[in-house]
Coordinates of C-alpha atoms and ligand atoms in Angstrom, one line a residue:
M730 CA 10.1 -25.1 0.8
E731 CA 9.8 -26.2 5.2
K732 CA 13.9 -26.4 5.0
L733 CA 13.8 -22.7 3.6
V734 CA 10.6 -21.6 6.4
G735 CA 12.8 -23.5 8.9
E736 CA 16.2 -21.7 8.0
I737 CA 14.2 -18.5 8.0
K738 CA 13.2 -19.1 11.2
E739 CA 16.2 -19.9 12.6
L740 CA 17.7 -16.5 11.2
C741 CA 15.1 -14.5 12.8
K742 CA 15.9 -15.8 16.2
E743 CA 19.7 -15.3 15.4
K744 CA 19.3 -12.1 14.3
D745 CA 16.3 -10.9 16.6
A746 CA 13.8 -9.9 13.1
V747 CA 10.5 -9.2 12.8
I748 CA 9.4 -10.1 9.2
L749 CA 6.8 -7.9 8.1
A750 CA 4.8 -8.7 4.8
H751 CA 2.1 -6.7 2.5
Y752 CA -1.3 -8.2 0.9
Y753 CA 0.1 -7.8 -2.2
V754 CA 3.2 -10.2 -1.7
D755 CA 3.0 -14.3 -2.6
G756 CA 0.9 -16.1 0.3
A757 CA 4.2 -17.9 1.1
L758 CA 5.3 -14.9 2.3
Q759 CA 2.8 -14.1 4.1
E760 CA 2.6 -17.0 6.0
I761 CA 5.9 -16.6 7.7
A762 CA 5.6 -13.3 9.0
D763 CA 5.1 -11.7 11.9
Y764 CA 2.7 -9.3 11.0
V765 CA 1.0 -9.2 7.6
G766 CA -1.3 -6.2 6.5
D767 CA -1.4 -2.9 4.7
S768 CA 0.7 -0.1 4.4
Y769 CA -0.5 2.2 7.2
Y770 CA -0.6 -0.7 9.2
L771 CA 2.5 -2.0 8.7
A772 CA 4.0 1.7 9.4
K773 CA 2.8 1.1 12.5
V774 CA 3.8 -2.1 13.1
A775 CA 7.3 -0.6 12.1
K776 CA 7.6 2.1 14.4
K777 CA 6.2 0.3 17.8
N778 CA 8.1 -3.4 17.4
T779 CA 11.0 -4.1 19.5
H780 CA 13.1 -6.0 17.4
K781 CA 17.0 -5.3 16.0
T782 CA 15.9 -5.7 12.5
I783 CA 13.3 -4.9 10.7
V784 CA 13.1 -8.1 7.3
F785 CA 10.0 -5.8 5.1
C786 CA 8.3 -7.5 2.2
G787 CA 6.9 -5.4 0.3
V788 CA 8.0 -3.2 -2.5
T789 CA 11.3 -0.9 -1.6
F790 CA 9.5 2.4 -1.0
M791 CA 7.8 0.2 2.2
G792 CA 10.9 -1.1 3.7
E793 CA 12.3 2.9 3.2
S794 CA 9.4 4.6 5.5
A795 CA 10.0 1.5 7.7
S796 CA 13.7 2.5 8.1
I797 CA 12.8 6.7 8.2
L798 CA 10.5 5.4 11.0
N799 CA 13.2 3.3 12.9
P800 CA 16.4 5.2 12.4
D801 CA 18.3 2.8 15.0
K802 CA 17.0 -0.1 13.0
T803 CA 18.5 -2.3 10.1
V804 CA 16.0 -2.6 7.8
L805 CA 16.6 -5.7 5.0
V806 CA 14.8 -5.1 1.8
P807 CA 14.8 -8.7 0.6
A808 CA 14.7 -7.4 -3.8
M809 CA 16.1 -4.0 -4.3
D810 CA 14.4 -4.0 -7.6
A811 CA 11.2 -4.6 -6.1
V812 CA 10.9 -0.5 -6.9
C813 CA 6.9 0.1 -7.3
P814 CA 6.9 2.8 -10.4
M815 CA 3.9 5.2 -9.2
A816 CA 6.0 6.3 -6.6
L817 CA 8.6 7.8 -8.8
M818 CA 5.5 9.3 -10.7
V819 CA 5.9 12.9 -9.1
D820 CA 9.2 15.2 -9.6
P821 CA 10.2 18.2 -7.1
D822 CA 10.1 20.7 -9.6
T823 CA 5.9 20.4 -9.9
I824 CA 5.6 20.6 -6.4
A825 CA 7.5 23.2 -5.9
Q826 CA 5.2 25.2 -9.1
M827 CA 2.1 23.9 -7.3
R828 CA 3.7 25.7 -3.5
A829 CA 4.4 28.8 -5.6
K830 CA 0.9 29.4 -7.0
Y831 CA -1.4 28.4 -3.9
D832 CA -0.2 29.8 -0.4
D833 CA -2.2 27.7 1.7
L834 CA -1.0 24.4 -0.1
A835 CA -0.9 21.3 1.4
V836 CA 1.0 18.6 -0.3
V837 CA -0.5 15.2 0.4
C838 CA 1.8 12.1 0.0
Y839 CA 0.1 8.9 -1.1
I840 CA 2.5 6.9 0.6
N841 CA 4.2 4.9 -2.6
S842 CA 6.2 7.5 -2.9
M843 CA 10.1 7.2 -2.1
A844 CA 11.6 9.6 0.3
D845 CA 12.8 12.8 -1.3
I846 CA 9.1 13.2 -2.2
K847 CA 8.3 12.5 1.3
A848 CA 10.3 15.3 2.7
L849 CA 8.6 17.8 0.6
S850 CA 5.2 17.1 1.5
D851 CA 2.6 17.8 4.9
V852 CA 1.6 14.9 5.2
C853 CA 1.4 11.2 4.5
V854 CA -1.9 9.3 3.7
T855 CA -2.6 5.4 2.6
S856 CA -5.9 4.7 1.0
S857 CA -7.1 3.2 4.0
N858 CA -6.8 6.8 5.5
A859 CA -6.8 9.5 2.9
L860 CA -10.2 10.7 3.6
K861 CA -10.0 11.4 6.9
I862 CA -6.5 13.0 6.5
V863 CA -7.8 15.3 4.2
K864 CA -10.7 16.0 5.7
S865 CA -8.9 17.0 8.7
L866 CA -6.8 19.5 7.2
P867 CA -7.0 23.0 7.8
N868 CA -5.6 23.6 4.1
K869 CA -8.1 24.6 1.4
N870 CA -5.8 23.8 -1.0
I871 CA -4.5 20.7 -1.9
F872 CA -2.1 19.2 -4.1
F873 CA -2.5 15.1 -4.3
I874 CA 0.9 12.9 -4.6
P875 CA 1.6 11.0 -7.0
D876 CA -1.5 8.6 -7.5
G877 CA -4.3 10.2 -9.8
N878 CA -6.8 7.9 -9.3
L879 CA -7.1 7.9 -5.7
G880 CA -6.3 11.7 -5.7
R881 CA -9.7 11.4 -7.7
F882 CA -11.7 8.9 -5.4
V883 CA -10.7 11.9 -2.2
K884 CA -11.3 14.8 -4.4
E885 CA -14.6 13.6 -4.7
T886 CA -15.7 12.9 -2.2
V887 CA -14.0 15.7 0.2
T888 CA -16.2 18.2 -2.2
D889 CA -15.3 21.5 0.2
K890 CA -11.1 21.2 -1.1
N891 CA -9.2 22.1 -3.8
V892 CA -7.9 18.8 -4.5
I893 CA -5.6 19.2 -7.4
L894 CA -4.6 15.4 -9.3
N895 CA -1.1 14.9 -10.0
P896 CA -1.3 12.6 -13.4
G897 CA 0.6 9.4 -11.4
Y898 CA -1.0 5.6 -11.9
C899 CA -0.8 2.4 -11.0
H900 CA -0.5 0.0 -14.1
V901 CA -1.5 -3.1 -12.1
H902 CA -5.2 -1.2 -10.7
T903 CA -5.3 0.6 -14.0
S904 CA -5.3 -2.1 -16.1
I905 CA -8.6 -3.0 -14.9
T906 CA -11.4 -1.9 -16.9
A907 CA -15.5 -1.9 -17.1
E908 CA -15.9 -4.3 -19.4
M909 CA -13.6 -6.7 -17.7
V910 CA -15.4 -6.1 -14.6
E911 CA -19.2 -6.2 -16.5
K912 CA -18.0 -9.3 -18.2
A913 CA -17.3 -11.6 -14.9
L914 CA -20.5 -9.9 -13.5
E915 CA -22.3 -11.6 -16.5
E916 CA -20.1 -15.4 -15.5
H917 CA -20.9 -14.5 -11.6
P918 CA -24.0 -12.6 -11.4
D919 CA -25.0 -12.0 -7.6
S920 CA -21.4 -10.5 -6.9
E921 CA -20.3 -7.9 -5.4
I922 CA -17.9 -5.6 -7.3
L923 CA -15.0 -4.7 -4.6
V924 CA -12.4 -2.1 -6.0
H925 CA -9.7 -0.5 -4.6
P926 CA -9.2 3.5 -5.4
E927 CA -6.1 3.0 -7.4
C928 CA -8.7 2.1 -10.3
K929 CA -9.9 3.8 -12.7
Q930 CA -13.2 6.1 -12.6
D931 CA -15.3 4.2 -15.0
V932 CA -14.4 0.7 -13.1
C933 CA -15.0 2.8 -9.4
D934 CA -18.5 4.3 -11.2
I935 CA -19.9 0.5 -10.9
A936 CA -17.9 -0.5 -7.8
D937 CA -20.8 -1.7 -5.2
Y938 CA -18.1 -0.8 -2.4
I939 CA -14.6 1.4 -3.3
G940 CA -11.5 0.8 -0.6
S941 CA -8.4 0.0 0.1
T942 CA -6.9 -4.0 1.4
K943 CA -7.7 -4.2 4.4
E944 CA -11.2 -2.4 4.0
I945 CA -11.9 -5.1 0.6
I946 CA -10.9 -7.7 3.2
E947 CA -13.2 -6.5 5.9
H948 CA -16.1 -6.0 3.5
A949 CA -15.6 -9.1 1.8
R950 CA -16.2 -10.8 5.3
D951 CA -19.2 -9.3 6.9
S952 CA -21.1 -9.2 3.4
K953 CA -23.7 -10.7 3.2
Y954 CA -23.0 -11.8 -0.4
K955 CA -21.3 -15.1 -1.1
S956 CA -19.3 -14.1 -4.8
F957 CA -17.2 -10.9 -4.9
I958 CA -15.6 -9.5 -8.2
I959 CA -11.3 -8.3 -6.8
C960 CA -10.5 -5.3 -8.4
T961 CA -7.3 -5.3 -6.6
E962 CA -3.8 -7.0 -7.0
T963 CA -4.6 -10.9 -6.8
G964 CA -2.2 -11.2 -3.4
V965 CA -5.6 -10.1 -1.2
L966 CA -6.9 -13.7 -1.9
H967 CA -4.2 -15.4 0.6
E968 CA -6.2 -12.9 3.4
L969 CA -9.6 -13.4 1.8
Q970 CA -9.3 -17.2 1.6
K971 CA -8.4 -16.9 5.3
V972 CA -11.4 -14.5 6.6
A973 CA -14.2 -15.8 4.5
P974 CA -12.9 -19.7 3.5
D975 CA -16.5 -20.5 2.5
K976 CA -17.3 -17.6 -0.2
E977 CA -16.3 -17.6 -3.8
F978 CA -13.5 -14.7 -5.2
Y979 CA -12.9 -13.9 -8.9
F980 CA -10.4 -11.6 -10.8
V981 CA -10.9 -10.1 -14.2
G982 CA -8.2 -10.1 -15.4
A983 CA -4.0 -11.0 -16.4
K984 CA -2.0 -8.4 -15.3
Q985 CA -3.8 -7.9 -11.4
V986 CA -0.4 -9.2 -10.5
C987 CA 2.2 -6.6 -9.8
P988 CA 5.2 -8.1 -10.8
N989 CA 7.5 -5.8 -8.4
M990 CA 5.5 -7.3 -5.3
K991 CA 6.0 -10.9 -6.8
K992 CA 10.3 -10.3 -6.9
L993 CA 10.0 -11.3 -3.5
T994 CA 10.8 -14.8 -3.0
L995 CA 11.6 -16.9 0.3
E996 CA 15.1 -17.5 -0.9
K997 CA 15.3 -13.2 -0.7
V998 CA 14.5 -13.3 2.4
R999 CA 16.8 -16.1 3.7
D1000 CA 19.6 -14.7 1.6
C1001 CA 19.4 -11.2 3.0
L1002 CA 19.0 -12.2 6.4
L1003 CA 22.4 -14.2 6.0
N1004 CA 24.3 -11.3 4.2
N1005 CA 23.0 -8.5 6.4
G1006 CA 21.5 -7.0 3.5
P1007 CA 20.4 -4.9 1.3
V1008 CA 19.8 -3.0 4.0
T1009 CA 17.6 0.5 3.4
K1010 CA 18.9 3.8 4.8
V1011 CA 17.7 7.1 3.9
P1012 CA 20.5 9.8 4.4
D1013 CA 20.1 11.9 7.6
E1014 CA 18.8 15.2 6.5
V1015 CA 16.4 13.4 4.0
R1016 CA 15.3 11.5 6.5
E1017 CA 14.5 14.2 9.4
K1018 CA 12.3 16.0 6.6
A1019 CA 10.4 12.7 5.4
L1020 CA 9.5 11.4 9.1
K1021 CA 7.3 14.8 10.0
P1022 CA 4.9 13.8 7.0
L1023 CA 4.7 9.8 8.2
D1024 CA 4.4 11.2 12.0
R1025 CA 1.9 13.3 11.0
M1026 CA 0.2 11.0 9.3
L1027 CA 0.4 8.2 12.3
E1028 CA -1.2 11.3 14.1
L1029 CA -4.5 12.2 12.1
A1030 CA -4.8 8.6 10.8
M1031 CA -5.7 7.5 15.0
Ligands
CIZ1770 O1 -1.6 1.5 1.4 C1 -1.3 0.3 0.9 O2 -0.8 -0.6 1.8 C2 -1.7 -0.1 -0.6 C3 -0.6 -0.3 -1.5 C4 -3.0 -0.5 -0.5 C5 -3.6 -0.6 0.1 O3 -5.1 -0.3 0.0 O4 -3.5 -1.5 1.6
SF4_1771 FE1 3.1 0.1 -7.2 FE2 0.8 -0.8 -7.8 FE3 2.6 -2.9 -7.8 FE4 1.5 -1.1 -5.7 S1 0.6 -2.9 -6.9 S2 3.1 -1.7 -5.8 S3 0.7 1.3 -6.6 S4 2.6 -1.1 -9.1

């Protein structure tokens, strides 16, 4: 492994490359990355960095977003087949039908979506800024795509809007059931239950805290509790153990591992640097349209 890490570091220097990694990828990749974080943070980093090449360790919509924000840079995606299924769970016809129905509709698109869908949207959000952005919109009618669970969380919190939901979901987060969480709590009493808003309603209902990956990590670090039941993808454990080494973290089910995030490996990172590919590239006419909601997110979330 050390040899591989050395090769990657050398190649990064040679190619003027920066490595960005999402909290859900394997710990070994988070270790070699120059920046680790959630989609919002990584989008900001992608926008302001000055390297010629970006290596994006995450599912493909993340590399695609980095490329939309940086058309002049080469964005390498080590695993082209690491596709988030939720990102495909809305179709353009449904968006057109909603627009025809409501004059003042804002299409709010979770960043977990592909460029063609972003191009049809008014603003992008991530789980760490969705509430703030939806609250700040002048529109009463909001079509929240593609995640129906994050949409429901927004709808319950921002009660003065008419938030229309789409039936998309993340199979990793919805694999967690309230029974699993309750069983974990019996085994580890005196734990706080920290839940990602992509989880189902009954799991959110028993949460002590609901937040994005970054918010869960910060909450666990700052909490007076010493033990936590974590309801999101297991990759966050790497950062949780860094920021709170004396605390204990428990996961509740075997399906809390995202198979697509785990397609990213050190070998694939090395190979994409060696081969200068695969590269993610969005056609210009889609890119220009998809850039607007991403830029609007960066502006409204500040
Ligand atoms: O926004 C992100 O990066 C995702 C996919 C989850 C989270 O809560 O950070
Ligand atoms: Fe998609 Fe869920 Fe995997 Fe995130 S954890 S990439 S939302 S399937």
